[in-house]
PDB file of C-alpha atoms in Angstrom:
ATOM      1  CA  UNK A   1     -26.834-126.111  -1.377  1.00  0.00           C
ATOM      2  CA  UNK A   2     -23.892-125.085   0.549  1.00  0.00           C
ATOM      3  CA  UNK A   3     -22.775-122.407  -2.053  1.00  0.00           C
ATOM      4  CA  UNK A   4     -25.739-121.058  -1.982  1.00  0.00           C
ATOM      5  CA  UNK A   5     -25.904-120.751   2.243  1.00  0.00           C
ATOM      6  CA  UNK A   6     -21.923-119.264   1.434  1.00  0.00           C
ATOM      7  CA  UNK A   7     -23.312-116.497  -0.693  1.00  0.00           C
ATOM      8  CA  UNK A   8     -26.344-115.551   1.801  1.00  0.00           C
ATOM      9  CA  UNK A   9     -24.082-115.075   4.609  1.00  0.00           C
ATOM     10  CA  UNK A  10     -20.986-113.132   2.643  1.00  0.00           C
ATOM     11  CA  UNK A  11     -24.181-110.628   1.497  1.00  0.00           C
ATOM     12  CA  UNK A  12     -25.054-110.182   5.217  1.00  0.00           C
ATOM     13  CA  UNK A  13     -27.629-112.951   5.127  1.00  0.00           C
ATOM     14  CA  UNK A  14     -27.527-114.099   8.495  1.00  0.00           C
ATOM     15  CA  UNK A  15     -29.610-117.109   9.776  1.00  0.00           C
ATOM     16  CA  UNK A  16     -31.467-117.746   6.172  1.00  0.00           C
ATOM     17  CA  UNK A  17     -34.977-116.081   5.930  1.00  0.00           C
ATOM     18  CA  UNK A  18     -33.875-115.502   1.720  1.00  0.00           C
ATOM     19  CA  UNK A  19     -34.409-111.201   2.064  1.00  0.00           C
ATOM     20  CA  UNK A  20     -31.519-110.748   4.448  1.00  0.00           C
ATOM     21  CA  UNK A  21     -33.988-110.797   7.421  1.00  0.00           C
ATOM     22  CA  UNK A  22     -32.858-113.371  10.149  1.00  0.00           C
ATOM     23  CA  UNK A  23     -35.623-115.005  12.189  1.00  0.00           C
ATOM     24  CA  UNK A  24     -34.476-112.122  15.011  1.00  0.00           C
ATOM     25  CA  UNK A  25     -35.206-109.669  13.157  1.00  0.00           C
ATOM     26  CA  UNK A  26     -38.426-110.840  11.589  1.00  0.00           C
ATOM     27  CA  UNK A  27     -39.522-111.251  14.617  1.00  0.00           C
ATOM     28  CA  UNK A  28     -38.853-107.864  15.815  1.00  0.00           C
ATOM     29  CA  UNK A  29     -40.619-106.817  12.808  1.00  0.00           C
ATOM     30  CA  UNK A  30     -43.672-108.830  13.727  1.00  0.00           C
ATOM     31  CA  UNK A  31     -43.677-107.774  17.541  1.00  0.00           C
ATOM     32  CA  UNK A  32     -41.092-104.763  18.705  1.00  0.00           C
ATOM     33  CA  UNK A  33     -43.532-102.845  16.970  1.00  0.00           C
ATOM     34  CA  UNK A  34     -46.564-103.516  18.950  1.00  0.00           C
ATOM     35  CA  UNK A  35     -44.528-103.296  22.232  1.00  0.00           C
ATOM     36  CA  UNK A  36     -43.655 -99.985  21.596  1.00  0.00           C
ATOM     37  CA  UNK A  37     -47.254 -98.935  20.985  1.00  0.00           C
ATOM     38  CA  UNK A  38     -48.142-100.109  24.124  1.00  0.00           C
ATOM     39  CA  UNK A  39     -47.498 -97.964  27.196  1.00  0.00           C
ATOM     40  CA  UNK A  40     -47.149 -98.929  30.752  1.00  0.00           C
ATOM     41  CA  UNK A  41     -50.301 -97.938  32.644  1.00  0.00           C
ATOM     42  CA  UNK A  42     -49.755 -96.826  36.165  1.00  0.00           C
ATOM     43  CA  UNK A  43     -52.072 -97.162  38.646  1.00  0.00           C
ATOM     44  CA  UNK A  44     -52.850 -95.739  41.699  1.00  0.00           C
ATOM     45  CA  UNK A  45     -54.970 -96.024  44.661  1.00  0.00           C
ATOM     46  CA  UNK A  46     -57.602 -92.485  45.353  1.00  0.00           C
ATOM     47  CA  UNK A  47     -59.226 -92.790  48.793  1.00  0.00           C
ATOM     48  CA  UNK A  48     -62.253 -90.817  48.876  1.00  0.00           C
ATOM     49  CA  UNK A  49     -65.246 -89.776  50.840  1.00  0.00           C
ATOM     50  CA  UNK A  50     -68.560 -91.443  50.698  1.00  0.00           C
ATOM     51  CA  UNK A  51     -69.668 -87.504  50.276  1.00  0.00           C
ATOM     52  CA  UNK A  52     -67.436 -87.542  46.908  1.00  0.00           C
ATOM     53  CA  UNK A  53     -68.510 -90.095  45.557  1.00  0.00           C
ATOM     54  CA  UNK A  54     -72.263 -89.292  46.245  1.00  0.00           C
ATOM     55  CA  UNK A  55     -71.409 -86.106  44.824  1.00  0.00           C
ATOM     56  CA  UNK A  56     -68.954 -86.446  42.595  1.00  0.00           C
ATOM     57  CA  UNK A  57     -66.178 -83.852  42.638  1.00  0.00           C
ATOM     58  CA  UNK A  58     -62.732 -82.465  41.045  1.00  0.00           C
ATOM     59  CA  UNK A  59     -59.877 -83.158  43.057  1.00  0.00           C
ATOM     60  CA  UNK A  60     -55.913 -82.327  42.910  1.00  0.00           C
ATOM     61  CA  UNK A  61     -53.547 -85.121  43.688  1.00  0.00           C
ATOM     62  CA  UNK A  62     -50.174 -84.929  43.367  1.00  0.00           C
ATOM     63  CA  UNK A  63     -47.934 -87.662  42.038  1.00  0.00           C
ATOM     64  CA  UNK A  64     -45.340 -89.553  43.764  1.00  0.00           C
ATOM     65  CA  UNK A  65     -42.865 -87.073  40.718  1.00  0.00           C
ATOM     66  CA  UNK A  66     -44.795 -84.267  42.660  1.00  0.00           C
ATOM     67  CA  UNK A  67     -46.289 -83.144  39.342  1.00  0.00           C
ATOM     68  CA  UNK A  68     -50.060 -82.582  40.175  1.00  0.00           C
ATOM     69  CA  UNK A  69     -53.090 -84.384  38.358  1.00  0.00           C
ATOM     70  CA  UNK A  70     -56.856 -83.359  38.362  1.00  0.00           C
ATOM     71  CA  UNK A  71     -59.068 -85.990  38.821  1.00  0.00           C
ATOM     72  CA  UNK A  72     -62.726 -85.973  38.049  1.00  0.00           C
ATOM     73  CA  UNK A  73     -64.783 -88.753  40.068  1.00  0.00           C
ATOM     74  CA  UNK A  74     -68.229 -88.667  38.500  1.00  0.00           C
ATOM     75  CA  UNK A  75     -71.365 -89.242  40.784  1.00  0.00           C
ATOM     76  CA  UNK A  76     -72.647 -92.531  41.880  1.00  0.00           C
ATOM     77  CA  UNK A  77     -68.917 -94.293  41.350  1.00  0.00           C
ATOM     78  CA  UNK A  78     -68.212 -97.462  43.011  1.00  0.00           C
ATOM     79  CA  UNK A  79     -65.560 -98.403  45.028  1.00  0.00           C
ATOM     80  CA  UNK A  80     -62.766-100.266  42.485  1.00  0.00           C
ATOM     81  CA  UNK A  81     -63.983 -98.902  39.890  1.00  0.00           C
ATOM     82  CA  UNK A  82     -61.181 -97.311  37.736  1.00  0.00           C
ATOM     83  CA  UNK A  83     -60.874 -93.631  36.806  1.00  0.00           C
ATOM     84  CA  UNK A  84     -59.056 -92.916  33.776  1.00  0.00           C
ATOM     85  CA  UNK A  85     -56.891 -89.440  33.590  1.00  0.00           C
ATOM     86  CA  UNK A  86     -54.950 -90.670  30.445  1.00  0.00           C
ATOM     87  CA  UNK A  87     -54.242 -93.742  28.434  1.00  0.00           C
ATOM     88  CA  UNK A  88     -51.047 -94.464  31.005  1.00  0.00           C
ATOM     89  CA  UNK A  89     -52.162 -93.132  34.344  1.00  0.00           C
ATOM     90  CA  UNK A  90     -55.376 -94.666  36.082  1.00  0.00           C
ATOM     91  CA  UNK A  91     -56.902 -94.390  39.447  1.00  0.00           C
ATOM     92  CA  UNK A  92     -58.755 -96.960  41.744  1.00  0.00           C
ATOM     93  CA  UNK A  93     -61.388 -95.969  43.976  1.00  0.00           C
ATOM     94  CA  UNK A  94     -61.346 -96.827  47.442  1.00  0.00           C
ATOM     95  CA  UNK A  95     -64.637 -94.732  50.070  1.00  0.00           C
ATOM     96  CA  UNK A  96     -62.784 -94.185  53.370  1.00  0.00           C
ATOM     97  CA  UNK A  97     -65.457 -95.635  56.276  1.00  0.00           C
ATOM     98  CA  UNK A  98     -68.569 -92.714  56.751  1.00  0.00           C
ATOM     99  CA  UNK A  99     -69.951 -92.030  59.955  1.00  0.00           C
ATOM    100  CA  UNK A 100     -73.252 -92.301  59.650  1.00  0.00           C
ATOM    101  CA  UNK A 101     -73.530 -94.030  56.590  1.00  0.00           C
ATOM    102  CA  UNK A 102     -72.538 -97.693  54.871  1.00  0.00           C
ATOM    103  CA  UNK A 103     -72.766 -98.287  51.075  1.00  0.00           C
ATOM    104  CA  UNK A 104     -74.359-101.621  49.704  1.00  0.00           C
ATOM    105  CA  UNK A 105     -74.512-101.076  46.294  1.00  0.00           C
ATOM    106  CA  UNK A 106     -76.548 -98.399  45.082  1.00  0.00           C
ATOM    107  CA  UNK A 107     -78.529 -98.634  48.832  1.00  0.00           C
ATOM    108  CA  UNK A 108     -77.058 -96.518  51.360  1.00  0.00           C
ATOM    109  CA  UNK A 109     -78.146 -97.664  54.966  1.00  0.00           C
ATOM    110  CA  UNK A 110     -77.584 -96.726  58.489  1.00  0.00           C
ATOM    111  CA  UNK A 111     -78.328 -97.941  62.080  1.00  0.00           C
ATOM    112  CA  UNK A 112     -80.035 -95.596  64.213  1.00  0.00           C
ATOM    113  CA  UNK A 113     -80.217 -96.255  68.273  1.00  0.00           C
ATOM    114  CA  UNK A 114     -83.381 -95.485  69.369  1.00  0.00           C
ATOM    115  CA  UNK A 115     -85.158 -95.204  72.888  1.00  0.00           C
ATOM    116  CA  UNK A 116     -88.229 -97.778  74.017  1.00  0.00           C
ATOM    117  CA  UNK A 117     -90.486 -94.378  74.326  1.00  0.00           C
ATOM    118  CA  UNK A 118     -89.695 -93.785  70.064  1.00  0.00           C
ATOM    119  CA  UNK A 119     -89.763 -97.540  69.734  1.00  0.00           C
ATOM    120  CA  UNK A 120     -93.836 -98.018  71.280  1.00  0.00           C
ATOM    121  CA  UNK A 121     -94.883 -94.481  70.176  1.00  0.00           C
ATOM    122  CA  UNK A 122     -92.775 -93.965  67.062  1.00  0.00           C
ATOM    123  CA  UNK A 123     -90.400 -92.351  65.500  1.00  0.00           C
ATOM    124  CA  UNK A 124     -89.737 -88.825  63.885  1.00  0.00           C
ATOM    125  CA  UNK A 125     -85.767 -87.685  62.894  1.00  0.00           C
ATOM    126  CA  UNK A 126     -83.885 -85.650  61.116  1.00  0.00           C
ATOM    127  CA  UNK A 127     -81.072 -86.793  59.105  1.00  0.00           C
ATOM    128  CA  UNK A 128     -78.552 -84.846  57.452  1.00  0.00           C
ATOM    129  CA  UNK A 129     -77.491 -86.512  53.687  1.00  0.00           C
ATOM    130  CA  UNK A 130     -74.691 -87.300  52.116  1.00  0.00           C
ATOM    131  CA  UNK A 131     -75.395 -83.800  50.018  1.00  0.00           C
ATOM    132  CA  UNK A 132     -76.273 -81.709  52.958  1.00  0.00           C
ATOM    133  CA  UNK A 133     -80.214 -82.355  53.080  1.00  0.00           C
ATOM    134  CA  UNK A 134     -81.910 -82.762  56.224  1.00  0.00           C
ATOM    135  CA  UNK A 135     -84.511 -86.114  55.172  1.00  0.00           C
ATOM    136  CA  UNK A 136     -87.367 -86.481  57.398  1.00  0.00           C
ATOM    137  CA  UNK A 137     -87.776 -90.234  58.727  1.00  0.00           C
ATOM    138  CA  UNK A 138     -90.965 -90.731  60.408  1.00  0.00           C
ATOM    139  CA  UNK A 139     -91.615 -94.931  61.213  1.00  0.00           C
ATOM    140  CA  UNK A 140     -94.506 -96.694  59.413  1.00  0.00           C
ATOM    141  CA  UNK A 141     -97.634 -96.463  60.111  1.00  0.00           C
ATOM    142  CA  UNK A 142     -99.849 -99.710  61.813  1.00  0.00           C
ATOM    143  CA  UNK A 143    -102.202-100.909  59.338  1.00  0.00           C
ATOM    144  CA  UNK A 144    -105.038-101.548  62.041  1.00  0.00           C
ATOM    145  CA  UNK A 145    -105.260 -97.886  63.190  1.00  0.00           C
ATOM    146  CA  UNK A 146    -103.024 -95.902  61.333  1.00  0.00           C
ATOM    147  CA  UNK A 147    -100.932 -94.820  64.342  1.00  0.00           C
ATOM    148  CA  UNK A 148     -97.273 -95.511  64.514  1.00  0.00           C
ATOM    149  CA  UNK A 149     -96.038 -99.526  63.881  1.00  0.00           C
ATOM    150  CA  UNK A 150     -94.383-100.574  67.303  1.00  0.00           C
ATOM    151  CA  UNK A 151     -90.304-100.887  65.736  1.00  0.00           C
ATOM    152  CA  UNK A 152     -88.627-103.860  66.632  1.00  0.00           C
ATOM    153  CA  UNK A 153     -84.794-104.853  67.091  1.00  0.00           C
ATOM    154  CA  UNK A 154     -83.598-105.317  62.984  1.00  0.00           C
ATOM    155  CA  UNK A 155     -86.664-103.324  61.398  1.00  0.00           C
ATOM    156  CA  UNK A 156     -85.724-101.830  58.116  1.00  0.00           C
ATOM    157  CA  UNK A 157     -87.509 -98.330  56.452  1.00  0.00           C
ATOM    158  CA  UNK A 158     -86.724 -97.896  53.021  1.00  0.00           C
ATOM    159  CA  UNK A 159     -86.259 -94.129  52.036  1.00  0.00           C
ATOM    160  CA  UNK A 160     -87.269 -94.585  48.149  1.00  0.00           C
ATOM    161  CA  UNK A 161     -84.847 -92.656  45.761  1.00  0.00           C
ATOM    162  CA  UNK A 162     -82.520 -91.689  48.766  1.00  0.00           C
ATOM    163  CA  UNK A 163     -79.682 -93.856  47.775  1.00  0.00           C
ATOM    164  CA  UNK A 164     -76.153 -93.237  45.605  1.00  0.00           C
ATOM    165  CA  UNK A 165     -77.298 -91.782  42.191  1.00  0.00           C
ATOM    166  CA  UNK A 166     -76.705 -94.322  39.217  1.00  0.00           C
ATOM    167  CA  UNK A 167     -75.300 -91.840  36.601  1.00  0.00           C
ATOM    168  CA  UNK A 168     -71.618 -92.879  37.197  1.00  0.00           C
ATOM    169  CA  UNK A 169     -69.719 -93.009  33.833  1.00  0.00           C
ATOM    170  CA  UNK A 170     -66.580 -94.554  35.041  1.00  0.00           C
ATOM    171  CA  UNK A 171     -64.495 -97.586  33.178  1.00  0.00           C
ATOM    172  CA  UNK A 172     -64.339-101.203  35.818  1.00  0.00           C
TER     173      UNK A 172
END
């Protein structure tokens, strides 16, 4: 009973866990531990190109401590997806707007103005890609003659295999 409690604490028993551990410490024993094997990840924001991320590239950034960082943004990454340059530091992808081109998933797509003379007779244009190519886009063909389909206002032509490449290997 009480002597007992008296002897604990003259032995440097503390609060009573019996091996001279109080429930503080036992619980630092349980949990400090993992807290200090966990680091604090920072993150930060990399604005990029729709060309770089098409691409894929190496870039330099420097850090707010001014110390500089090489980061790799593999091909095909979305935007948010997370780059990883070390367990603690991490960077989120964010495509500045393109000029000529808008990302919808894996589809790029773009708006081209076009005059009633290309729009009756069809059209033939050369577009320069994300990866410097100049593409060929010629309109579809009419299926009653084989001439050139009149376009109309919100006509879409699919370039097949012309969109972002899908070999990103980045962590979400």
């Amino acid at each position: 009973g009480k002597e007992g409690m008296k002897q604990h604490q003259q032995h440097g028993g503390g609060s009573g866990m019996g091996n001279g551990m109080s429930a503080e410490d036992l619980f630092r024993a349980f949990f400090g531990q993992q807290q200090q094997q966990r680091s604090r990840v920072v993150r930060y924001q990399l604005d990029v190109t729709l060309e770089d991320l098409y691409n894929g590239r190496s870039r330099t950034v420097h850090l707010p401590t001014g110390h500089p960082v090489t980061v790799d943004i593999p091909r095909g990454i979305s935007e948010n997806q997370q780059i990883a340059v070390s367990d603690e530091l991490v960077f989120v992808v964010r495509a500045r707007p393109h000029s000529t081109f808008v990302r919808k998933g894996s589809d790029l797509a773009l708006e081209l103005k076009i005059s009633i003379t290309e729009a009756l007779t069809g059209l033939q244009r050369k577009i320069r890609h994300l990866d410097g190519r100049s593409i060929h886009v010629v309109s579809a063909k009419s299926r009653r003659d084989g001439g050139p389909a009149p376009i109309e206002t919100g006509n879409v032509h699919v370039l097949k295999g012309e969109g972002m490449p899908k070999d990103a290997a980045a962590t979400s």
